[in-house]
Coordinates of C-alpha atoms in Angstrom, one line a residue:
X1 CA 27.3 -26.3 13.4
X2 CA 24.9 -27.7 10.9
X3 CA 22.6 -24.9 9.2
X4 CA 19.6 -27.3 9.9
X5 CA 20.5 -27.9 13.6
X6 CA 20.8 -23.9 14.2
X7 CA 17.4 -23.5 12.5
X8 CA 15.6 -26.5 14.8
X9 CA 17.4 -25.3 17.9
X10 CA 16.5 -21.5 17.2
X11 CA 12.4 -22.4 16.2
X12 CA 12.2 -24.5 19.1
X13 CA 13.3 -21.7 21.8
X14 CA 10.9 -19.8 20.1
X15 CA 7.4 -19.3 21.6
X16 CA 5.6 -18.2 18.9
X17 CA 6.6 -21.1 16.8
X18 CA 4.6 -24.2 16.9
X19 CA 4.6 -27.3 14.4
X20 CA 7.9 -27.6 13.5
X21 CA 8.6 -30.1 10.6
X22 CA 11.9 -31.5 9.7
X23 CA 12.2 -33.2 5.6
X24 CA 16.3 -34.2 5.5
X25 CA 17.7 -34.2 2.6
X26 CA 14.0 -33.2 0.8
X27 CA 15.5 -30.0 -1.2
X28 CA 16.8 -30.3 -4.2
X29 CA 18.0 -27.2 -5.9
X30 CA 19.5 -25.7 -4.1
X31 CA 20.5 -29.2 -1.9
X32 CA 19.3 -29.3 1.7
X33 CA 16.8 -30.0 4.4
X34 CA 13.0 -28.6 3.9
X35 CA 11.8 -27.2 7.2
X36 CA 8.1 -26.1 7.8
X37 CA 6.6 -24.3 11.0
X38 CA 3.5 -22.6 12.0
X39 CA 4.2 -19.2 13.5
X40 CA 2.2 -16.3 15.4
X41 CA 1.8 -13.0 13.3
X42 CA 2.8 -11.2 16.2
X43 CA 6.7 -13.2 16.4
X44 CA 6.6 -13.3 12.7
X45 CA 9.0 -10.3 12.0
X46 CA 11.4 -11.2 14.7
X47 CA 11.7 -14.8 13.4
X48 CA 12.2 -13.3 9.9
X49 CA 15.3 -11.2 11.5
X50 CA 16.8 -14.1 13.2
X51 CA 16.3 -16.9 10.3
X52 CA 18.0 -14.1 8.0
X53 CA 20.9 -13.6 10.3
X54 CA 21.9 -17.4 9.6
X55 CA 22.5 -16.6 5.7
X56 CA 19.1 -18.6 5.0
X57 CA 17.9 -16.1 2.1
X58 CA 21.5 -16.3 0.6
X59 CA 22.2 -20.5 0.5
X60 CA 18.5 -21.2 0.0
X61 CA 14.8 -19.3 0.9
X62 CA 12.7 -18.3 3.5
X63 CA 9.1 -18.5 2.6
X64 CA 6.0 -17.2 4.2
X65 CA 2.2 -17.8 3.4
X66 CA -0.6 -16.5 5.6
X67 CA -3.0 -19.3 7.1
X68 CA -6.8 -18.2 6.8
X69 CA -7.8 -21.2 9.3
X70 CA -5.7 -23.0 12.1
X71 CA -7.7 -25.4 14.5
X72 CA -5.0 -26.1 16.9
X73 CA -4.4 -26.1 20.5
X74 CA -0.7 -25.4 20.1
X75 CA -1.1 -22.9 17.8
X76 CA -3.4 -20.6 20.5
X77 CA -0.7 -21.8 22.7
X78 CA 2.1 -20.3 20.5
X79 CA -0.4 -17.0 19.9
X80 CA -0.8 -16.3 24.1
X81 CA 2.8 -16.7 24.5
X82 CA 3.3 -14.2 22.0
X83 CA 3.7 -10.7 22.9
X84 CA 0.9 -8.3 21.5
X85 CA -1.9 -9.4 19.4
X86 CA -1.6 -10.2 16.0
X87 CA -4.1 -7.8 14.4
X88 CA -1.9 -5.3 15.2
X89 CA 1.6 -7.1 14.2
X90 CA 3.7 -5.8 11.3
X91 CA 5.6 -8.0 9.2
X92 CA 8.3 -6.0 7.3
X93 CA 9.3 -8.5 5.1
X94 CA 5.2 -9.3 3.9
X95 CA 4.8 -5.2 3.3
X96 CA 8.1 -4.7 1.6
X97 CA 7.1 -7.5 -1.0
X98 CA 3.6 -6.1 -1.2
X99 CA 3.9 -2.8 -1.7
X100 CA 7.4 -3.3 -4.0
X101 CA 5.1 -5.6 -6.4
X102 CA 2.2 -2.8 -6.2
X103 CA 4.5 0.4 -7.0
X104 CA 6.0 -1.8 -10.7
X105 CA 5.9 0.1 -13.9
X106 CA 3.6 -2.9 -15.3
X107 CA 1.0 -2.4 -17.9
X108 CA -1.9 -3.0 -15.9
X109 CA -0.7 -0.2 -13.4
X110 CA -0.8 2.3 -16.4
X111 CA -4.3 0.9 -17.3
X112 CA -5.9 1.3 -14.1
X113 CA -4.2 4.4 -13.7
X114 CA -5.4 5.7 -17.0
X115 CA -9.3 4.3 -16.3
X116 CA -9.9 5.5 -12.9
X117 CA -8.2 9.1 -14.5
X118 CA -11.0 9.6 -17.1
X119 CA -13.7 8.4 -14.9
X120 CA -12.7 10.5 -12.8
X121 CA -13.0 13.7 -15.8
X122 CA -16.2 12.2 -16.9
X123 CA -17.4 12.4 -13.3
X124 CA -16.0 16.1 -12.9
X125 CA -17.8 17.4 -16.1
X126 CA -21.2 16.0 -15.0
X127 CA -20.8 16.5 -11.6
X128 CA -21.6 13.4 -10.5
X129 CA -19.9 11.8 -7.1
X130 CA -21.0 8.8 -8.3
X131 CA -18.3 8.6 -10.9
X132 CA -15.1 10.5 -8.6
X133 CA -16.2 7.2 -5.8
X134 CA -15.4 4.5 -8.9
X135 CA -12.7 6.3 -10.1
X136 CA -11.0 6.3 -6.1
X137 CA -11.7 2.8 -6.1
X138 CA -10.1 2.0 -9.4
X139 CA -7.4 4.2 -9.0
X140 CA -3.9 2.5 -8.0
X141 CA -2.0 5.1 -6.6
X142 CA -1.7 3.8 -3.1
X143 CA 0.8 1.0 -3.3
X144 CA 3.6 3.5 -4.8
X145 CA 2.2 5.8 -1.9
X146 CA 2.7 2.9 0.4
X147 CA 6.1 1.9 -0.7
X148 CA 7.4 5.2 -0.5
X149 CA 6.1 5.3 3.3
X150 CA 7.5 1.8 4.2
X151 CA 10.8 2.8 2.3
X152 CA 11.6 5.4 4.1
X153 CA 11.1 4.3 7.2
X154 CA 13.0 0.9 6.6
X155 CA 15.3 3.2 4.9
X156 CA 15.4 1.0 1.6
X157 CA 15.8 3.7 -0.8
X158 CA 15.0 1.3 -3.8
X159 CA 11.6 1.1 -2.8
X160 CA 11.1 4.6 -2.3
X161 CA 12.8 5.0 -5.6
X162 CA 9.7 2.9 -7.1
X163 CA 7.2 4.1 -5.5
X164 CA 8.2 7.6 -6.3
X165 CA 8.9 6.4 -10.1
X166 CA 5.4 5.4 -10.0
X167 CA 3.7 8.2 -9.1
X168 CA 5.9 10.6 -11.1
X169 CA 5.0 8.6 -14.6
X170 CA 1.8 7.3 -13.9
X171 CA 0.0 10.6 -13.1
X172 CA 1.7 11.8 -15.9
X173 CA 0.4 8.7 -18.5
X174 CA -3.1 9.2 -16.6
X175 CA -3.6 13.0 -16.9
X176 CA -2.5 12.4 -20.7
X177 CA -5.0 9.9 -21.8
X178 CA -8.1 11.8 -19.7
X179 CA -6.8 15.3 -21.7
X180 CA -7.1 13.0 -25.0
X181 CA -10.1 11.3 -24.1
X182 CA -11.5 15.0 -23.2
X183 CA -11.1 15.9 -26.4
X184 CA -12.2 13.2 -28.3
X185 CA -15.8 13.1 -26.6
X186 CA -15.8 16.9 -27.1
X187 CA -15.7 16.2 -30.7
X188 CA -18.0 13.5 -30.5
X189 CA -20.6 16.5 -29.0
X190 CA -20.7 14.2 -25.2
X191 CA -19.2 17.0 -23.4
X192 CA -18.2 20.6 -23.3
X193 CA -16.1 23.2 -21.9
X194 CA -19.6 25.0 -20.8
X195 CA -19.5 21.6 -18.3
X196 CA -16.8 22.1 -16.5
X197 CA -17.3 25.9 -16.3
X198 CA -21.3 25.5 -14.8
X199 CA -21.6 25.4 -11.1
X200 CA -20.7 22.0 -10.1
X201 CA -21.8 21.8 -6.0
X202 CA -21.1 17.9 -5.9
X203 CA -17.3 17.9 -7.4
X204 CA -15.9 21.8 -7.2
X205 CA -14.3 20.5 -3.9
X206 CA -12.0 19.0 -5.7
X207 CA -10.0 21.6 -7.5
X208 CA -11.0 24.2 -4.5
X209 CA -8.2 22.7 -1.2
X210 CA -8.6 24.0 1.8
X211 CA -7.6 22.9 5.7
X212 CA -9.7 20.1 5.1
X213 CA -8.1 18.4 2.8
X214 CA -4.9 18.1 4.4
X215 CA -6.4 16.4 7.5
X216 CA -8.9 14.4 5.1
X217 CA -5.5 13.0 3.7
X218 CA -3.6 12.5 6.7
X219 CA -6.4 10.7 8.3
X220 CA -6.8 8.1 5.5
X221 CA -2.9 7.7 5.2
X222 CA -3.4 6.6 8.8
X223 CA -6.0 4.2 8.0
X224 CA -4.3 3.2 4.5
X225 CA -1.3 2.3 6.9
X226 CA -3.4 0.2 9.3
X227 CA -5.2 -1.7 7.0
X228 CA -1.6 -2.9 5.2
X229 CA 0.1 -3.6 8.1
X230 CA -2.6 -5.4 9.9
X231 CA -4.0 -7.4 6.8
X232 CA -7.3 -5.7 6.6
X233 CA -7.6 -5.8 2.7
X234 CA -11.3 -4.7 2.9
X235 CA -10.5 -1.4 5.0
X236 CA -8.7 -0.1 1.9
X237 CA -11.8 0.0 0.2
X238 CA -12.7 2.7 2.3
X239 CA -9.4 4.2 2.1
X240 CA -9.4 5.0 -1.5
X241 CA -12.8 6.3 -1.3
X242 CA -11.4 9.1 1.3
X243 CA -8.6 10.8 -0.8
X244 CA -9.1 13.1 -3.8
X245 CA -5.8 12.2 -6.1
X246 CA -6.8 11.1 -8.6
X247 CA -10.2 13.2 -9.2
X248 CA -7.5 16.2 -8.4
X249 CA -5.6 15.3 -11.5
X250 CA -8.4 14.3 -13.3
X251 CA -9.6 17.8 -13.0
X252 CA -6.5 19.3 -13.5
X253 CA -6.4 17.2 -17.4
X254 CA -10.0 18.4 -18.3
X255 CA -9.2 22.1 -16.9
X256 CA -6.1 22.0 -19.6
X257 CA -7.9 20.5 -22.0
X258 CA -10.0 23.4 -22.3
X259 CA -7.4 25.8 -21.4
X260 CA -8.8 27.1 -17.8
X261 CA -5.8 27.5 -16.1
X262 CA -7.1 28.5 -12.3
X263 CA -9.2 25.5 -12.0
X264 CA -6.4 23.4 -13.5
X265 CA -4.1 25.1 -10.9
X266 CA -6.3 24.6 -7.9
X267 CA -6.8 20.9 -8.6
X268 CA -3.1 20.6 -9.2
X269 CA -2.7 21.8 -5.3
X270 CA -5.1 19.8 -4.0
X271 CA -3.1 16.2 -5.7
X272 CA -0.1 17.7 -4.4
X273 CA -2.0 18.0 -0.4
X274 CA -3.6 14.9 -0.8
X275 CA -0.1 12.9 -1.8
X276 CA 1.7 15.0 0.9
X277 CA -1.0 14.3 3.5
X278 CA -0.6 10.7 3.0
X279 CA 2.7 10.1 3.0
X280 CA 3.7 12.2 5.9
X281 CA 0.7 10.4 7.8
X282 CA 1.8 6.4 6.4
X283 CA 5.6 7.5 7.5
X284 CA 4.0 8.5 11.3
X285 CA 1.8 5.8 11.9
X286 CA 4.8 3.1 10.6
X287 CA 7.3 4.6 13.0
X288 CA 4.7 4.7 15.6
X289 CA 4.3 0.9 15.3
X290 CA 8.0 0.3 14.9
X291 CA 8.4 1.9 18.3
X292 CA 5.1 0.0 20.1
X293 CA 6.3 -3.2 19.1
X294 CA 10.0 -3.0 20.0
X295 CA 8.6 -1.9 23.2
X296 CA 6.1 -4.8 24.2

């Protein structure tokens, strides 16, 4: 049978596909017949599944862009019929992409990683929370976090291979730079060791873990999770502003930079809670969802 005939007779038994358009013979490289549909978030996974079964990514592509704005009868038609609502849909194939492209080894990744660290130390030496909130927000830590979670629970041990290669170098490369930096304001006479060894009551959280910071962790690796899988960007925000990782290893660069190893081992603990906390929490609330959806 015709690849094009399969793919019209498979999106039109579909309920959460509306709009189907048919261009024969529009493709060029590679040759073959363009085919554009609307489909609900909710069936959007399964469709994914069944157009990849026919070999489509192989002979030729399967693209997917989100729609901000639909004005449609049909397409609330195809969006009841669907099972679920689509807030709470996952779309493998969209997160794979995402968090594979936010876990790369690129040069801005070692930038922001390297800014949002030495915020971060500037904000532990003058105890300012201020400062540990920018560098959170700055910091890009959770799309290797995230592609480690998605990887293995899709058990695609190339992404959890990234995202675990990004971590590993880029706290490294941001620890670095914030024990340099350290050091070259402490020449400069803008900080001193005396700083970081005053009684800080806004920041010594940070280097100081207790039960708390596990659940703090787990709980925004929950909401990290539902704010990628659902599509709601702005949550992250929030996200990011929950978790001490990178203030942990910010600390942990200035403690070595002036050579007080307790503080530097405390804050080292607390990264290591925080990352844990997360990514046992992202893997839970992924295979929750996974299970959920087969079900409805």
């Amino acid at each position: 049978m015709d690849r094009s005939a399969q793919v019209e007779r498979l999106l039109a038994d579909d309920v959460a596909v509306t709009h189907v358009v048919v261009f024969p013979g529009a493709a060029r490289d590679p040759a073959g017949d363009l085919i554009t549909c609307d489909v609900a978030r909710e069936g959007a996974s399964t469709l994914l599944e069944r157009l990849r079964g026919l070999g489509l990514e192989r002979d030729g592509s399967i693209m997917l862009e989100s729609v901000d704005v639909s004005l449609s009868h049909s397409a609330d038609r195809a969006e009841r019929r669907a099972p679920g609502f689509g807030v709470d849909a996952v779309v493998w194939e969209q997160i794979e992409q995402a968090t594979a492209e936010e876990s790369r080894l690129s040069a801005a990744f070692f930038v922001f990683m390297a800014v949002a660290t030495v915020i971060a130390g500037i904000g532990v030496l003058l105890d300012q929370p201020i400062l540990i909130v920018g560098a959170m927000v700055v910091g890009p830590e959770f799309g290797p976090l995230a592609a480690l979670c998605v990887g293995l629970v899709r058990r695609r041990a190339s992404l959890s291979r990234r995202g675990v290669a990004a971590l590993a170098v880029g706290f490294p490369v941001g620890m670095t730079v914030t024990v340099l930096a350290t050091w070259l304001l402490d020449a400069a006479g803008l900080v001193g060791r005396d700083m970081l060894l005053a009684d800080r009551p806004l920041t010594s959280f940070i280097w100081q873990p207790d039960a708390l910071s596990w659940l703090v962790g787990f709980l925004a690796g929950i909401a990290g999770m539902l704010s990628l899988t659902s599509a709601k960007a702005g949550t992250l925000v929030g996200v990011l502003i929950s978790v001490t990782t990178v203030p942990a290893a910010a600390n942990a660069a200035v403690a070595l930079a002036y050579g007080v190893t307790d503080e530097a081992a405390g804050s080292a603990v607390q990264l290591f809670v925080n990352l844990a906390a997360i990514v046992v929490a992202g893997v839970l609330t992924l295979l929750v969802q996974r299970v959920a959806w087969r079900r409805r």
